GROMACS .gro file of C-alpha atoms in nm:
model
  264
    1MET     CA    1   7.951   7.662  -1.894
    2PRO     CA    2   7.982   8.043  -1.890
    3ALA     CA    3   8.056   8.246  -2.201
    4SER     CA    4   8.181   8.600  -2.246
    5GLY     CA    5   7.895   8.846  -2.244
    6HIS     CA    6   7.660   8.635  -2.035
    7ALA     CA    7   7.486   8.833  -1.764
    8ILE     CA    8   7.539   8.751  -1.397
    9ARG     CA    9   7.222   8.593  -1.261
   10PRO     CA   10   7.118   8.519  -0.900
   11GLY     CA   11   7.143   8.157  -0.794
   12ARG     CA   12   7.372   8.061  -1.079
   13ILE     CA   13   7.710   7.895  -1.017
   14LEU     CA   14   7.978   7.974  -1.274
   15VAL     CA   15   8.288   7.758  -1.315
   16ALA     CA   16   8.585   7.876  -1.518
   17PRO     CA   17   8.647   7.654  -1.822
   18PRO     CA   18   8.993   7.502  -1.861
   19ASP     CA   19   9.271   7.741  -1.963
   20HIS     CA   20   9.054   8.054  -1.923
   21HIS     CA   21   9.046   8.321  -1.656
   22LEU     CA   22   8.692   8.391  -1.537
   23LEU     CA   23   8.646   8.767  -1.489
   24LEU     CA   24   8.359   9.002  -1.413
   25GLN     CA   25   8.306   9.317  -1.616
   26GLY     CA   26   8.018   9.520  -1.483
   27GLU     CA   27   7.720   9.286  -1.476
   28MET     CA   28   7.869   9.048  -1.732
   29VAL     CA   29   8.104   8.751  -1.743
   30LEU     CA   30   8.430   8.778  -1.935
   31LEU     CA   31   8.643   8.477  -2.028
   32SER     CA   32   9.006   8.549  -2.103
   33ARG     CA   33   9.311   8.354  -2.214
   34GLY     CA   34   9.524   8.639  -2.086
   35PRO     CA   35   9.854   8.605  -1.897
   36ARG     CA   36   9.879   8.333  -1.637
   37GLU     CA   37   9.899   8.427  -1.270
   38HIS     CA   38  10.100   8.207  -1.036
   39HIS     CA   39  10.176   7.998  -1.346
   40THR     CA   40   9.804   7.911  -1.358
   41ARG     CA   41   9.503   7.980  -1.579
   42PRO     CA   42   9.233   8.002  -1.453
   43ALA     CA   43   9.359   8.178  -1.140
   44VAL     CA   44   9.165   8.317  -0.849
   45ASP     CA   45   9.342   8.653  -0.810
   46PRO     CA   46   9.222   8.793  -1.147
   47LEU     CA   47   8.864   8.684  -1.067
   48PHE     CA   48   8.874   8.843  -0.722
   49ARG     CA   49   9.027   9.167  -0.855
   50SER     CA   50   8.772   9.199  -1.134
   51ALA     CA   51   8.485   9.121  -0.896
   52ALA     CA   52   8.610   9.379  -0.647
   53LEU     CA   53   8.641   9.649  -0.913
   54SER     CA   54   8.303   9.564  -1.069
   55GLN     CA   55   8.089   9.503  -0.763
   56GLY     CA   56   8.267   9.663  -0.468
   57PRO     CA   57   8.091   9.594  -0.136
   58ARG     CA   58   7.857   9.338  -0.297
   59VAL     CA   59   8.142   9.084  -0.317
   60ILE     CA   60   8.213   8.808  -0.068
   61GLY     CA   61   8.545   8.636  -0.127
   62VAL     CA   62   8.575   8.281   0.009
   63LEU     CA   63   8.912   8.113   0.044
   64LEU     CA   64   8.939   7.741   0.122
   65SER     CA   65   9.216   7.486   0.164
   66GLY     CA   66   9.507   7.516  -0.077
   67GLY     CA   67   9.879   7.553  -0.121
   68LEU     CA   68  10.099   7.865  -0.124
   69ASP     CA   69   9.931   8.209  -0.117
   70ASP     CA   70   9.776   8.240  -0.463
   71ASP     CA   71   9.452   8.406  -0.348
   72THR     CA   72   9.583   8.655  -0.093
   73ALA     CA   73   9.620   8.953  -0.328
   74GLY     CA   74   9.270   8.903  -0.469
   75LEU     CA   75   9.123   8.884  -0.121
   76GLN     CA   76   9.303   9.208  -0.035
   77ALA     CA   77   9.143   9.371  -0.341
   78ILE     CA   78   8.796   9.262  -0.225
   79LYS     CA   79   8.854   9.411   0.118
   80GLN     CA   80   8.993   9.730  -0.029
   81CYS     CA   81   8.675   9.778  -0.234
   82GLY     CA   82   8.446   9.723   0.066
   83GLY     CA   83   8.367   9.354   0.024
   84LEU     CA   84   8.384   9.074   0.279
   85ALA     CA   85   8.654   8.811   0.324
   86VAL     CA   86   8.572   8.462   0.448
   87VAL     CA   87   8.854   8.215   0.514
   88GLN     CA   88   8.843   7.850   0.614
   89ASP     CA   89   8.999   7.783   0.953
   90PRO     CA   90   9.349   7.650   0.870
   91ASP     CA   91   9.333   7.405   1.162
   92GLY     CA   92   9.073   7.199   0.975
   93ALA     CA   93   9.206   7.252   0.621
   94GLU     CA   94   9.357   6.968   0.422
   95ASP     CA   95   9.632   7.213   0.319
   96PRO     CA   96   9.649   7.507   0.560
   97CYS     CA   97   9.903   7.713   0.360
   98MET     CA   98   9.659   7.924   0.159
   99PRO     CA   99   9.414   8.016   0.435
  100GLY     CA  100   9.705   8.066   0.674
  101ALA     CA  101   9.875   8.309   0.434
  102ALA     CA  102   9.551   8.503   0.394
  103LEU     CA  103   9.508   8.537   0.770
  104GLN     CA  104   9.859   8.681   0.793
  105ALA     CA  105   9.804   8.945   0.523
  106VAL     CA  106   9.430   9.024   0.519
  107GLU     CA  107   9.193   9.153   0.787
  108VAL     CA  108   8.938   8.881   0.722
  109ASP     CA  109   8.579   8.920   0.840
  110HIS     CA  110   8.516   8.554   0.920
  111CYS     CA  111   8.746   8.257   0.981
  112VAL     CA  112   8.532   7.948   1.030
  113PRO     CA  113   8.549   7.568   0.988
  114LEU     CA  114   8.450   7.426   0.651
  115ALA     CA  115   8.110   7.304   0.778
  116ARG     CA  116   8.024   7.656   0.890
  117ILE     CA  117   8.098   7.833   0.559
  118ALA     CA  118   7.776   7.749   0.374
  119PRO     CA  119   7.542   7.859   0.658
  120LEU     CA  120   7.753   8.171   0.704
  121LEU     CA  121   7.718   8.264   0.335
  122VAL     CA  122   7.340   8.223   0.360
  123GLU     CA  123   7.343   8.470   0.650
  124LEU     CA  124   7.569   8.716   0.472
  125VAL     CA  125   7.382   8.730   0.140
  126ARG     CA  126   7.061   8.812   0.326
  127GLN     CA  127   7.221   9.129   0.456
  128THR     CA  128   7.200   9.455   0.265
  129ALA     CA  129   7.526   9.562   0.106
  130PRO     CA  130   7.649   9.916   0.185
  131ALA     CA  131   7.496  10.174  -0.046
  132THR     CA  132   7.812  10.384  -0.056
  133VAL     CA  133   8.080  10.246  -0.285
  134ALA     CA  134   8.434  10.368  -0.223
  135ALA     CA  135   8.637  10.446  -0.532
  136PRO     CA  136   8.905  10.180  -0.587
  137SER     CA  137   9.262  10.293  -0.539
  138PRO     CA  138   9.455  10.386  -0.856
  139HIS     CA  139   9.717  10.128  -0.752
  140LEU     CA  140   9.460   9.847  -0.773
  141VAL     CA  141   9.329   9.969  -1.109
  142HIS     CA  142   9.681   9.990  -1.252
  143GLU     CA  143   9.763   9.638  -1.137
  144HIS     CA  144   9.441   9.496  -1.277
  145LEU     CA  145   9.505   9.655  -1.616
  146ALA     CA  146   9.867   9.539  -1.613
  147GLY     CA  147   9.750   9.185  -1.538
  148LEU     CA  148   9.523   9.184  -1.842
  149GLY     CA  149   9.830   9.209  -2.066
  150ALA     CA  150   9.695   9.500  -2.270
  151ASP     CA  151   9.908   9.703  -2.513
  152ASN     CA  152   9.969   9.966  -2.246
  153ALA     CA  153  10.053   9.712  -1.974
  154MET     CA  154  10.406   9.850  -1.947
  155ASP     CA  155  10.272  10.199  -1.873
  156GLU     CA  156  10.044  10.057  -1.605
  157LEU     CA  157  10.331   9.859  -1.456
  158ARG     CA  158  10.550  10.168  -1.427
  159GLN     CA  159  10.284  10.324  -1.205
  160ILE     CA  160  10.301  10.051  -0.943
  161GLY     CA  161  10.633   9.868  -0.967
  162VAL     CA  162  11.009   9.891  -0.982
  163PRO     CA  163  11.236   9.668  -1.193
  164SER     CA  164  11.387   9.370  -1.016
  165THR     CA  165  11.679   9.146  -1.108
  166LEU     CA  166  11.447   8.846  -1.150
  167ALA     CA  167  11.318   8.696  -1.475
  168CYS     CA  168  10.964   8.581  -1.547
  169PRO     CA  169  10.954   8.199  -1.559
  170ASP     CA  170  10.672   8.208  -1.816
  171CYS     CA  171  10.812   8.448  -2.079
  172LYS     CA  172  11.169   8.520  -1.955
  173GLY     CA  173  11.101   8.895  -1.946
  174ALA     CA  174  11.207   9.117  -1.659
  175LEU     CA  175  10.992   9.103  -1.347
  176TRP     CA  176  10.884   9.419  -1.168
  177GLU     CA  177  10.827   9.419  -0.793
  178ILE     CA  178  10.489   9.564  -0.698
  179GLN     CA  179  10.548   9.847  -0.453
  180GLY     CA  180  10.381   9.818  -0.115
  181ALA     CA  181  10.261   9.462  -0.175
  182HIS     CA  182  10.239   9.231   0.126
  183PRO     CA  183  10.326   8.956   0.075
  184PRO     CA  184  10.567   9.059  -0.204
  185ARG     CA  185  10.436   9.027  -0.561
  186TYR     CA  186  10.595   9.046  -0.904
  187ARG     CA  187  10.466   9.106  -1.255
  188CYS     CA  188  10.624   9.125  -1.599
  189HIS     CA  189  10.527   9.369  -1.874
  190THR     CA  190  10.333   9.099  -2.060
  191GLY     CA  191  10.110   9.052  -1.755
  192HIS     CA  192  10.231   8.734  -1.586
  193GLY     CA  193  10.200   8.769  -1.210
  194PHE     CA  194  10.349   8.587  -0.911
  195SER     CA  195  10.361   8.609  -0.537
  196LEU     CA  196  10.704   8.553  -0.384
  197ARG     CA  197  10.598   8.201  -0.283
  198SER     CA  198  10.452   8.103  -0.620
  199LEU     CA  199  10.756   8.248  -0.800
  200ALA     CA  200  10.989   8.040  -0.583
  201ALA     CA  201  10.779   7.727  -0.647
  202VAL     CA  202  10.781   7.778  -1.025
  203GLN     CA  203  11.154   7.847  -1.031
  204GLN     CA  204  11.219   7.537  -0.821
  205GLU     CA  205  11.018   7.331  -1.069
  206ALA     CA  206  11.212   7.483  -1.361
  207THR     CA  207  11.542   7.407  -1.190
  208GLU     CA  208  11.440   7.047  -1.128
  209ASN     CA  209  11.334   7.007  -1.493
  210ALA     CA  210  11.669   7.149  -1.606
  211LEU     CA  211  11.855   6.909  -1.380
  212TRP     CA  212  11.660   6.610  -1.512
  213SER     CA  213  11.737   6.724  -1.867
  214ALA     CA  214  12.105   6.731  -1.773
  215VAL     CA  215  12.075   6.381  -1.625
  216ARG     CA  216  11.914   6.259  -1.947
  217ALA     CA  217  12.190   6.416  -2.157
  218LEU     CA  218  12.464   6.266  -1.943
  219GLN     CA  219  12.303   5.923  -1.954
  220GLU     CA  220  12.300   5.922  -2.333
  221LYS     CA  221  12.649   5.775  -2.339
  222GLU     CA  222  12.572   5.488  -2.575
  223LEU     CA  223  12.682   5.708  -2.865
  224LEU     CA  224  13.032   5.724  -2.719
  225ARG     CA  225  13.035   5.348  -2.669
  226LYS     CA  226  12.945   5.304  -3.038
  227VAL     CA  227  13.222   5.545  -3.127
  228ALA     CA  228  13.461   5.335  -2.917
  229ALA     CA  229  13.351   5.020  -3.097
  230LEU     CA  230  13.399   5.192  -3.434
  231GLU     CA  231  13.748   5.312  -3.346
  232ARG     CA  232  13.841   4.969  -3.215
  233SER     CA  233  13.723   4.802  -3.536
  234ALA     CA  234  13.940   5.048  -3.726
  235GLY     CA  235  14.238   4.944  -3.519
  236ASP     CA  236  14.274   5.269  -3.321
  237GLU     CA  237  14.278   5.144  -2.965
  238ASP     CA  238  14.381   5.485  -2.822
  239ARG     CA  239  14.074   5.662  -2.962
  240ALA     CA  240  13.855   5.370  -2.858
  241GLN     CA  241  13.983   5.388  -2.501
  242GLN     CA  242  13.936   5.766  -2.497
  243ALA     CA  243  13.571   5.726  -2.598
  244GLU     CA  244  13.522   5.454  -2.336
  245ASP     CA  245  13.674   5.678  -2.067
  246GLU     CA  246  13.446   5.969  -2.164
  247ALA     CA  247  13.142   5.741  -2.152
  248GLY     CA  248  13.240   5.623  -1.805
  249SER     CA  249  13.295   5.979  -1.687
  250LEU     CA  250  12.953   6.084  -1.815
  251GLY     CA  251  12.798   5.789  -1.633
  252ASP     CA  252  12.961   5.894  -1.305
  253GLN     CA  253  12.844   6.254  -1.349
  254ALA     CA  254  12.490   6.139  -1.428
  255ARG     CA  255  12.476   5.926  -1.112
  256MET     CA  256  12.607   6.215  -0.899
  257LEU     CA  257  12.359   6.464  -1.047
  258ARG     CA  258  12.072   6.218  -1.011
  259SER     CA  259  12.152   6.172  -0.643
  260LEU     CA  260  12.131   6.550  -0.598
  261VAL     CA  261  11.796   6.576  -0.779
  262GLU     CA  262  11.643   6.285  -0.584
  263ARG     CA  263  11.774   6.401  -0.248
  264PRO     CA  264  11.483   6.460  -0.002
   0.00000   0.00000   0.00000
């Protein structure tokens, strides 16, 4: 298990521990419980960005089967800093969405079937990385710093984004749209980041949860039935019938809302 401050060593495989971003800082590993990206921690984009900024053309980013487009921006950062991009052929992927999105937005160096990736990596790491390292763009540096959620994240965000009308699903703050991003990306001033696809997925999940909460509230009609029984025992049939009618109305609304939530 990696720990912050550990040096990067050849032949060593590092796996991010639960609920921590795995980042590279120079020749060292950095673990962070910073802002989630794509509603996820650990996330691949922060790792790819930090690797690109730390190691430049020495980085090979590999993207396999997966949903949405969570890794596309990180793969773009690797390419921008002179690294290589390897993507699994979507035709053989269990979920082709992620590699397919990368192929649409990144000029990948290799798109190969899963069985070909390991031999390809052996070939690539035997090659000499370019000696000249291009300076990363200020835009990439600003976004990386904004994603870390530092005290000056808002200043970094102003350099690369414009305010949108959307709210961050994670902290409810205002989301800023990253200028020039393809596919579109958003980030709030606390550092949470989303692609357009991941933002839509998270908001859809939040909407479904809200609807199920409404169903639960509408189904809790037993209180009204107890009120009806109490009023009836007190001899007030009008109030008892009113409570019964309200309970029945809530039941109808709950069934209607449930049918909408469960609709394919």
